[in-house]
Short mmCIF file of C-alpha atoms in Angstrom, two decimals:
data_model
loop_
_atom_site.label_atom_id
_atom_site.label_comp_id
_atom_site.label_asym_id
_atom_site.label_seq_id
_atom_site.Cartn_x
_atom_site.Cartn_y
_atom_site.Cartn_z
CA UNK A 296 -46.14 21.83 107.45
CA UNK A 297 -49.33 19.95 106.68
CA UNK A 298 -51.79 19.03 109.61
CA UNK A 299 -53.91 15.83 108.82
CA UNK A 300 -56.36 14.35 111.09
CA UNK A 301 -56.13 10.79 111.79
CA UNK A 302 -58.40 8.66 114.06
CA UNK A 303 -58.95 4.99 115.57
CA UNK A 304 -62.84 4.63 115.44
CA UNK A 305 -61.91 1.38 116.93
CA UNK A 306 -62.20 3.01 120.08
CA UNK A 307 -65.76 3.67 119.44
CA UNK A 308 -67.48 5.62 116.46
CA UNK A 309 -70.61 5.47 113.99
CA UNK A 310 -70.11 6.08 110.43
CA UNK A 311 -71.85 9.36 110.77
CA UNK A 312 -68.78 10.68 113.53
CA UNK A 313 -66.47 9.87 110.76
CA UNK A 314 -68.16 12.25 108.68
CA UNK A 315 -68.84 14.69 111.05
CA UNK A 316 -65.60 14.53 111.82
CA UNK A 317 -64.53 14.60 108.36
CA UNK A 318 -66.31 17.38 106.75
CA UNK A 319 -65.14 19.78 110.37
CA UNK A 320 -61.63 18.59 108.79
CA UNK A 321 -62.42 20.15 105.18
CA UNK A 322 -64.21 23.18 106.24
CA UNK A 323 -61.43 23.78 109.22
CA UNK A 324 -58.79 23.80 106.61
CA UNK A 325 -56.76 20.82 107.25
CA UNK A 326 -55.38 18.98 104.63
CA UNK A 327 -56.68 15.17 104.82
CA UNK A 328 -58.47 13.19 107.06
CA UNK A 329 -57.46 9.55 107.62
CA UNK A 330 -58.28 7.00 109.81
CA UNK A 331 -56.62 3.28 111.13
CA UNK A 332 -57.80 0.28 110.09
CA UNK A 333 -59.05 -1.84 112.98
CA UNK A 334 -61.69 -4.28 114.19
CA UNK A 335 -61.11 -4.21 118.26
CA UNK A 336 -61.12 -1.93 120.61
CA UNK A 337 -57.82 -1.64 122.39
CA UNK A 338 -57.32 -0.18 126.03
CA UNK A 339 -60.08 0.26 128.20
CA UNK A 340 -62.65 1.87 125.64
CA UNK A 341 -65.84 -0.03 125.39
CA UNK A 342 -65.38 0.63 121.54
CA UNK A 343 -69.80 0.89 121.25
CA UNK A 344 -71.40 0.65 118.82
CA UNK A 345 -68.37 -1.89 117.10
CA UNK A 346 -66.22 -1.68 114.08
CA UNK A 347 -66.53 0.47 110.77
CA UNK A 348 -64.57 -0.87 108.00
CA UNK A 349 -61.89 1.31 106.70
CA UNK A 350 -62.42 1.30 102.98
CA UNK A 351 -66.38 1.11 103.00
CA UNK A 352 -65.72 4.14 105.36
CA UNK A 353 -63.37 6.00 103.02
CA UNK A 354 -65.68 4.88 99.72
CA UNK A 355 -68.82 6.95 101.87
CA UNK A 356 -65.94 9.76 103.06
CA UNK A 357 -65.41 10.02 99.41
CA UNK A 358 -68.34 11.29 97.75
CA UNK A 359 -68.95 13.29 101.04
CA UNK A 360 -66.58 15.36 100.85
CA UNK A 361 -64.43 17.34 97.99
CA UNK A 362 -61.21 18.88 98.82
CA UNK A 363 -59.31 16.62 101.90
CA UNK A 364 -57.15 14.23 100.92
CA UNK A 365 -58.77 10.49 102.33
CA UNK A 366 -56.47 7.63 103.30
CA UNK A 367 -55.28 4.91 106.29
CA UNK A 368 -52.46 4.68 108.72
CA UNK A 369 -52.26 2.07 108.15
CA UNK A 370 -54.35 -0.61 106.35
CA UNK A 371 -53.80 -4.29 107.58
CA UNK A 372 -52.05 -6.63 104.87
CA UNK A 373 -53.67 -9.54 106.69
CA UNK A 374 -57.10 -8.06 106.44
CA UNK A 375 -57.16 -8.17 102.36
CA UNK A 376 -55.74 -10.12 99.39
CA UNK A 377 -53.55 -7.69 97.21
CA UNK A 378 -55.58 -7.63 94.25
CA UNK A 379 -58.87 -7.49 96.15
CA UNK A 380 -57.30 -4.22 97.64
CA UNK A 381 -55.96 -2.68 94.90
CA UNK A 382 -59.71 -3.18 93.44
CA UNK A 383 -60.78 -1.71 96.60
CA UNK A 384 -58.35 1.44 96.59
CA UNK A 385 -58.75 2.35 92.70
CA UNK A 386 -62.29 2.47 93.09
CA UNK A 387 -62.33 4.59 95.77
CA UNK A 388 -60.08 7.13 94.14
CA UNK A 389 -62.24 7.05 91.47
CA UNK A 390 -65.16 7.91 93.72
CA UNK A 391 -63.27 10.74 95.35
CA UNK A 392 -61.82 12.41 92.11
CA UNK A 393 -58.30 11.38 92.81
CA UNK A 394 -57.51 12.19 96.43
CA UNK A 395 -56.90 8.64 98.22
CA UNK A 396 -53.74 7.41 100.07
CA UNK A 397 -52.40 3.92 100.43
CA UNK A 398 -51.16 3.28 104.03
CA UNK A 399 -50.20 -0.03 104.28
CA UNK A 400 -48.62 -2.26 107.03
CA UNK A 401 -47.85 -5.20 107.61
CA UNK A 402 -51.06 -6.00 110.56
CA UNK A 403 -50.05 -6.72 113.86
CA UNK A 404 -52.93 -6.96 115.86
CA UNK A 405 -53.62 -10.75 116.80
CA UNK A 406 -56.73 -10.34 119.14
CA UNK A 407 -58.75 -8.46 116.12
CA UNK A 408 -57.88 -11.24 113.65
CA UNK A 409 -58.77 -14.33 116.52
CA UNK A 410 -61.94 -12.48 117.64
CA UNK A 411 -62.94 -11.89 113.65
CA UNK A 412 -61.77 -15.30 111.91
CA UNK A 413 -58.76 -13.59 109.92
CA UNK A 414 -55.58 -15.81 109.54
CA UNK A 415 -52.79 -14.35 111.24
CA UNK A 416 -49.57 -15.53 109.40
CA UNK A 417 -46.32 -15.54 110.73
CA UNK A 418 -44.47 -14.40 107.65
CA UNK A 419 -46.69 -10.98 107.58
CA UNK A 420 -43.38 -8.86 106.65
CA UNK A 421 -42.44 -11.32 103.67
CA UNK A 422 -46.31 -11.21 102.57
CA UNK A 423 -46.07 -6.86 102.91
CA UNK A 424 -43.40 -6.84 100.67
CA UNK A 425 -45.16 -9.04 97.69
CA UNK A 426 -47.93 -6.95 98.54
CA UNK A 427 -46.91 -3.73 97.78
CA UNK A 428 -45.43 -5.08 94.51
CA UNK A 429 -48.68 -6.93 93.29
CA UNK A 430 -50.98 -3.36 94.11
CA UNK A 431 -48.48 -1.34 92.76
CA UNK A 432 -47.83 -3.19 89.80
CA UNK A 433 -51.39 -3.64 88.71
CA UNK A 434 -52.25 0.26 88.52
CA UNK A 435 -49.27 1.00 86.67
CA UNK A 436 -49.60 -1.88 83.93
CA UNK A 437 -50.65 -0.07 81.02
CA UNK A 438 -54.53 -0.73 79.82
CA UNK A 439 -54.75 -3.23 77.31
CA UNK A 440 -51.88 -5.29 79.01
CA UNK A 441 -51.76 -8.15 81.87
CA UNK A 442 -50.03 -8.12 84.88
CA UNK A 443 -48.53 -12.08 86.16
CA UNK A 444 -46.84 -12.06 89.63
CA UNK A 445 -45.52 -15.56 91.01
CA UNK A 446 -44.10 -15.67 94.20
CA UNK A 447 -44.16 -17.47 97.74
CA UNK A 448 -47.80 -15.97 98.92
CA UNK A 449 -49.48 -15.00 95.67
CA UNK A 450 -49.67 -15.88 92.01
CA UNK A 451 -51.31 -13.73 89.48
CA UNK A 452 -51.60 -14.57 86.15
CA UNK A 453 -53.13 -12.98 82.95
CA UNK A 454 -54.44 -10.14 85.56
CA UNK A 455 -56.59 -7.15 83.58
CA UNK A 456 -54.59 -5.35 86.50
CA UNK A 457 -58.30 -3.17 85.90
CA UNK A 458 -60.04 -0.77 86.83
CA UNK A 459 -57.42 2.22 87.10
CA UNK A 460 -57.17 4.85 89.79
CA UNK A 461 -58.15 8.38 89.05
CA UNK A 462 -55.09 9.29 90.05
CA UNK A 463 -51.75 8.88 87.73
CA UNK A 464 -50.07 7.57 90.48
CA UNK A 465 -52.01 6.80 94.50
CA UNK A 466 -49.04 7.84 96.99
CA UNK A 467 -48.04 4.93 98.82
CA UNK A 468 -47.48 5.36 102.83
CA UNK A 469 -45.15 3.22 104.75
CA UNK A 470 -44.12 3.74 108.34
CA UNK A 471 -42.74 1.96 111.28
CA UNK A 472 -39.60 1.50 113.83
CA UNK A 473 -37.61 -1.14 112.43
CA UNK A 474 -34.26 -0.32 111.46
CA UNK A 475 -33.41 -2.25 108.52
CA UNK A 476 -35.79 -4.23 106.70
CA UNK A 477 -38.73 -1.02 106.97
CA UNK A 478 -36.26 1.29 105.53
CA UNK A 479 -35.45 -0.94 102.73
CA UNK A 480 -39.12 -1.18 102.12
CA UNK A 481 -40.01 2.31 101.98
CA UNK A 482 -36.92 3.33 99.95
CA UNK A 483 -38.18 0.87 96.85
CA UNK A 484 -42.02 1.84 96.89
CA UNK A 485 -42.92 4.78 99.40
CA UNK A 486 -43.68 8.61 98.77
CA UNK A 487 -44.30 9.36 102.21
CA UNK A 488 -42.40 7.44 105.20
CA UNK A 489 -44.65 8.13 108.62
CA UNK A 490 -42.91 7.68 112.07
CA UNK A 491 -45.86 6.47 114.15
CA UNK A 492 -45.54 8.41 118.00
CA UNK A 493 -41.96 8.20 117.90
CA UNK A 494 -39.55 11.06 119.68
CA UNK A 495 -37.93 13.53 117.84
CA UNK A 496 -34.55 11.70 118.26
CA UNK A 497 -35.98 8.42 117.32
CA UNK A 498 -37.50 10.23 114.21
CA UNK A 499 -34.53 11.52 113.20
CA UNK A 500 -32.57 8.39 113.55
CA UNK A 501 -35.08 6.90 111.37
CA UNK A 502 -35.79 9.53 109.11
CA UNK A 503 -31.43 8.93 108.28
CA UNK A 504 -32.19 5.45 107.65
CA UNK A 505 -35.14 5.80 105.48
CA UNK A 506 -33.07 8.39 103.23
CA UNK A 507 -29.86 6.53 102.86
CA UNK A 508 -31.77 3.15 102.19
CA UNK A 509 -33.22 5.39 99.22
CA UNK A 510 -29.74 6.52 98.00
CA UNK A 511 -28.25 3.15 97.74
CA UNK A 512 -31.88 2.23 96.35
CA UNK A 513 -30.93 5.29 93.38
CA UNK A 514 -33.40 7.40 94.85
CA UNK A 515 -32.80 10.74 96.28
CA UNK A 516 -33.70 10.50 100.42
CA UNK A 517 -35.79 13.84 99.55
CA UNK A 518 -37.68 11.92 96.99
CA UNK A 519 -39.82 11.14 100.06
CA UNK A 520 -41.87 12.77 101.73
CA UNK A 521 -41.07 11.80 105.55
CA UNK A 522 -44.53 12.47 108.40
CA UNK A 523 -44.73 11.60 112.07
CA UNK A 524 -48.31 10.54 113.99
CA UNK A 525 -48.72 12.07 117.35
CA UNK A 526 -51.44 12.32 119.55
CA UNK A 527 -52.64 16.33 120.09
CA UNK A 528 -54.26 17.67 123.20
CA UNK A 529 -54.26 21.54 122.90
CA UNK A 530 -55.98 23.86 125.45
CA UNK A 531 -56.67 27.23 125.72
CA UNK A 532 -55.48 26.68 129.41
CA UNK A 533 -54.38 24.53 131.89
CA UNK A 534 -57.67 23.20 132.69
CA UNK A 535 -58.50 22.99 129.37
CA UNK A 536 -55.73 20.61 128.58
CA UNK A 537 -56.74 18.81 131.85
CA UNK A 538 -59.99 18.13 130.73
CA UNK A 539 -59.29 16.85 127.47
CA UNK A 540 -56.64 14.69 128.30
CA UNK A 541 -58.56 12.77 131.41
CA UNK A 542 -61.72 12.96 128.38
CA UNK A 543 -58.95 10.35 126.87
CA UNK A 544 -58.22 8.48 129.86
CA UNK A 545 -54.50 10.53 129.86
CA UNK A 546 -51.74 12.09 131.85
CA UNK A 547 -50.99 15.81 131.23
CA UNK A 548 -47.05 15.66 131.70
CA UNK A 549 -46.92 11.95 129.58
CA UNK A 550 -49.09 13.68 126.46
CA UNK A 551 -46.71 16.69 126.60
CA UNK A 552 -43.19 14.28 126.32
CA UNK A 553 -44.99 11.73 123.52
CA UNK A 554 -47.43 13.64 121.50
CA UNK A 555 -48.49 17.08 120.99
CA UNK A 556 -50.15 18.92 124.40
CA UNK A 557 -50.40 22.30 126.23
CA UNK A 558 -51.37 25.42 124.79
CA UNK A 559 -50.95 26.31 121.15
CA UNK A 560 -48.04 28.19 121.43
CA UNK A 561 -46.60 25.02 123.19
CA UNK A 562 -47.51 22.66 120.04
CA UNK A 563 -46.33 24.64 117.54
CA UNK A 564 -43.29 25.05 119.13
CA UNK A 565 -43.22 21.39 119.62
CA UNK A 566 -44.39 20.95 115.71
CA UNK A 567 -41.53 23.42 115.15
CA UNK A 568 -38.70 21.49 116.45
CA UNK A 569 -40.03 18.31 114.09
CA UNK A 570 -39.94 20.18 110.83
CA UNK A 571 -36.25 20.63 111.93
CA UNK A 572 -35.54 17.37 111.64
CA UNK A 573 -37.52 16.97 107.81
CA UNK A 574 -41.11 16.09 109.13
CA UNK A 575 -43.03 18.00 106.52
CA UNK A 576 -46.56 16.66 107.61
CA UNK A 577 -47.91 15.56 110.92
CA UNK A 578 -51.28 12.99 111.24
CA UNK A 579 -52.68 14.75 114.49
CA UNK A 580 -53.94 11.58 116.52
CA UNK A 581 -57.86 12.89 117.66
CA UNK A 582 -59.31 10.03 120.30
CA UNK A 583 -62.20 12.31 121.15
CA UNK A 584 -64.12 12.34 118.11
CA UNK A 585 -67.14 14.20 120.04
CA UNK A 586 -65.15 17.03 120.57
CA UNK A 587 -65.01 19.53 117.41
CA UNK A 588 -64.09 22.49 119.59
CA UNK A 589 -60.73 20.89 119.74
CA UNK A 590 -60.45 20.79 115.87
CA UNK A 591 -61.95 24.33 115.51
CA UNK A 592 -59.03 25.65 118.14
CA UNK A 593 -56.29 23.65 116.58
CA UNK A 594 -57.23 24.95 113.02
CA UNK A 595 -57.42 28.32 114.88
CA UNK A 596 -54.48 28.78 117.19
CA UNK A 597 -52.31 26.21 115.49
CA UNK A 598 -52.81 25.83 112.15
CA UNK A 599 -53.15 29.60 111.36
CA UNK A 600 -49.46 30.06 112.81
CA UNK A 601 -47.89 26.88 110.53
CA UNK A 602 -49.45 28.37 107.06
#
């Protein structure tokens, strides 16, 4: 089981958390570090000192850092024009020697794109789907050749389809809860499907659709490599647990039935009973970027046992 960390500095966080944050990720021993891709707070967070951008962060993370995997759950189609992005995401690879992720969703947040001046369509599924074709068409055109796409959002003709990632081939995340037209999705271009804070039975349920979508796709389901996001709140004690889950504005009891809390023999029992059901990598939610201890006991207590 791979533990990732994933977090929403949309909640509130400087460019130099992130890579605090970041580089306690690397030298703790986890295997990536990712983070959403937001402009606006959400909840009651104050979200000081604003926004970081998710790729400008990842292009710093990058050269930063040299062993973690980098990437987004997930990045916004509204926010960026498909071959502005796949610009974007190649370079970046580039920059980190090959160890970038492509999350990307569909965008669903209308109050970031009204308070910013980004055009919320209504057709954002339709739009996702020539997305993923355009970005994933241009880095696997062949150099020397052009890349033309013509259809109902975009049109792209004599593209370069330049520059190239590092990489042979970026890994393309998809995730969600719908039960038809996401599974459909992820079976033609995903390597990794990610449940985002869904229960073990609704993982599994989805999880089933995801792998027979592949099969009648001519995939095989384990082609993919299926994730869930949950939030984590470990403690050495109860108090411990207490603390850090009021530190997030959080009930005890509701952390422990949707995410990941207790002690660390409670998680990775927890953790335990999602690799059952094919989850081969969780994205450990951290809201309380301030507080490395937290990483430092996970990678201790929890990690150490999953290895």
């Amino acid at each position: 089981m791979d533990l990732r960390i994933f977090t929403e500095p949309q909640q509130g966080a400087t460019y130099d958390t992130l890579l605090t944050v970041a580089k306690a990720t690397e030298d703790l021993g986890f295997d990536a570090f990712f983070r959403s891709d937001h402009y606006l707070r959400m909840g009651n967070a104050d979200g000081l000192p604003g926004p970081t951008d998710a790729w400008i962060t990842l292009a710093g993370l990058a050269r930063e850092t040299k062993r973690i995997r980098l990437g987004t759950l997930m990045t916004a189609g509204t926010f960026r024009l498909p071959g502005v992005l796949a610009i974007q995401v190649a370079q970046v690879d580039q920059m980190s020697g090959g160890r970038i992720e492509l999350g990307l969703g569909a965008g669903w947040f209308e109050e970031e794109h009204k308070a910013y001046g980004i055009p919320f369509p209504k057709e954002k599924f339709a739009r996702l789907e020539e997305q993923l074709e355009i970005v994933t068409g241009l880095w696997a055109t062949d150099p020397g050749k052009t890349f033309d796409f013509h259809g109902t959002y975009y049109d792209l003709t004599d593209s370069p389809a330049l520059p190239k990632p590092a990489q042979r081939k970026i890994p393309v995340l998809l995730g969600g809860h719908g039960p038809s037209r996401t599974p459909r999705l992820a079976a033609r271009y995903a390597d990794e499907f990610n449940m985002p804070f869904g229960s073990l039975e609704d993982s599994a349920r989805q999880f089933g659709r995801v792998r027979a979508a592949a099969e009648e796709a001519g995939r095989g389901g384990d082609e993919l490599t299926y994730s869930n996001a949950l939030v984590v709140c470990v403690g050495r004690d109860d108090a411990e647990v207490a603390r850090r889950a009021a530190a997030i504005g959080r009930e005890v009891d509701e952390l422990k039935l949707n995410g990941l809390a207790g002690s660390p023999a409670e998680v990775v029992d927890k953790i335990g009973r999602y690799a059952e059901i094919g989850s081969r990598r969780i994205y450990l939610q951290i809201l309380d970027l301030d507080d490395l201890d937290h990483l430092e006991l996970i990678s201790a207590q929890v990690q150490s046992q999953l290895s």
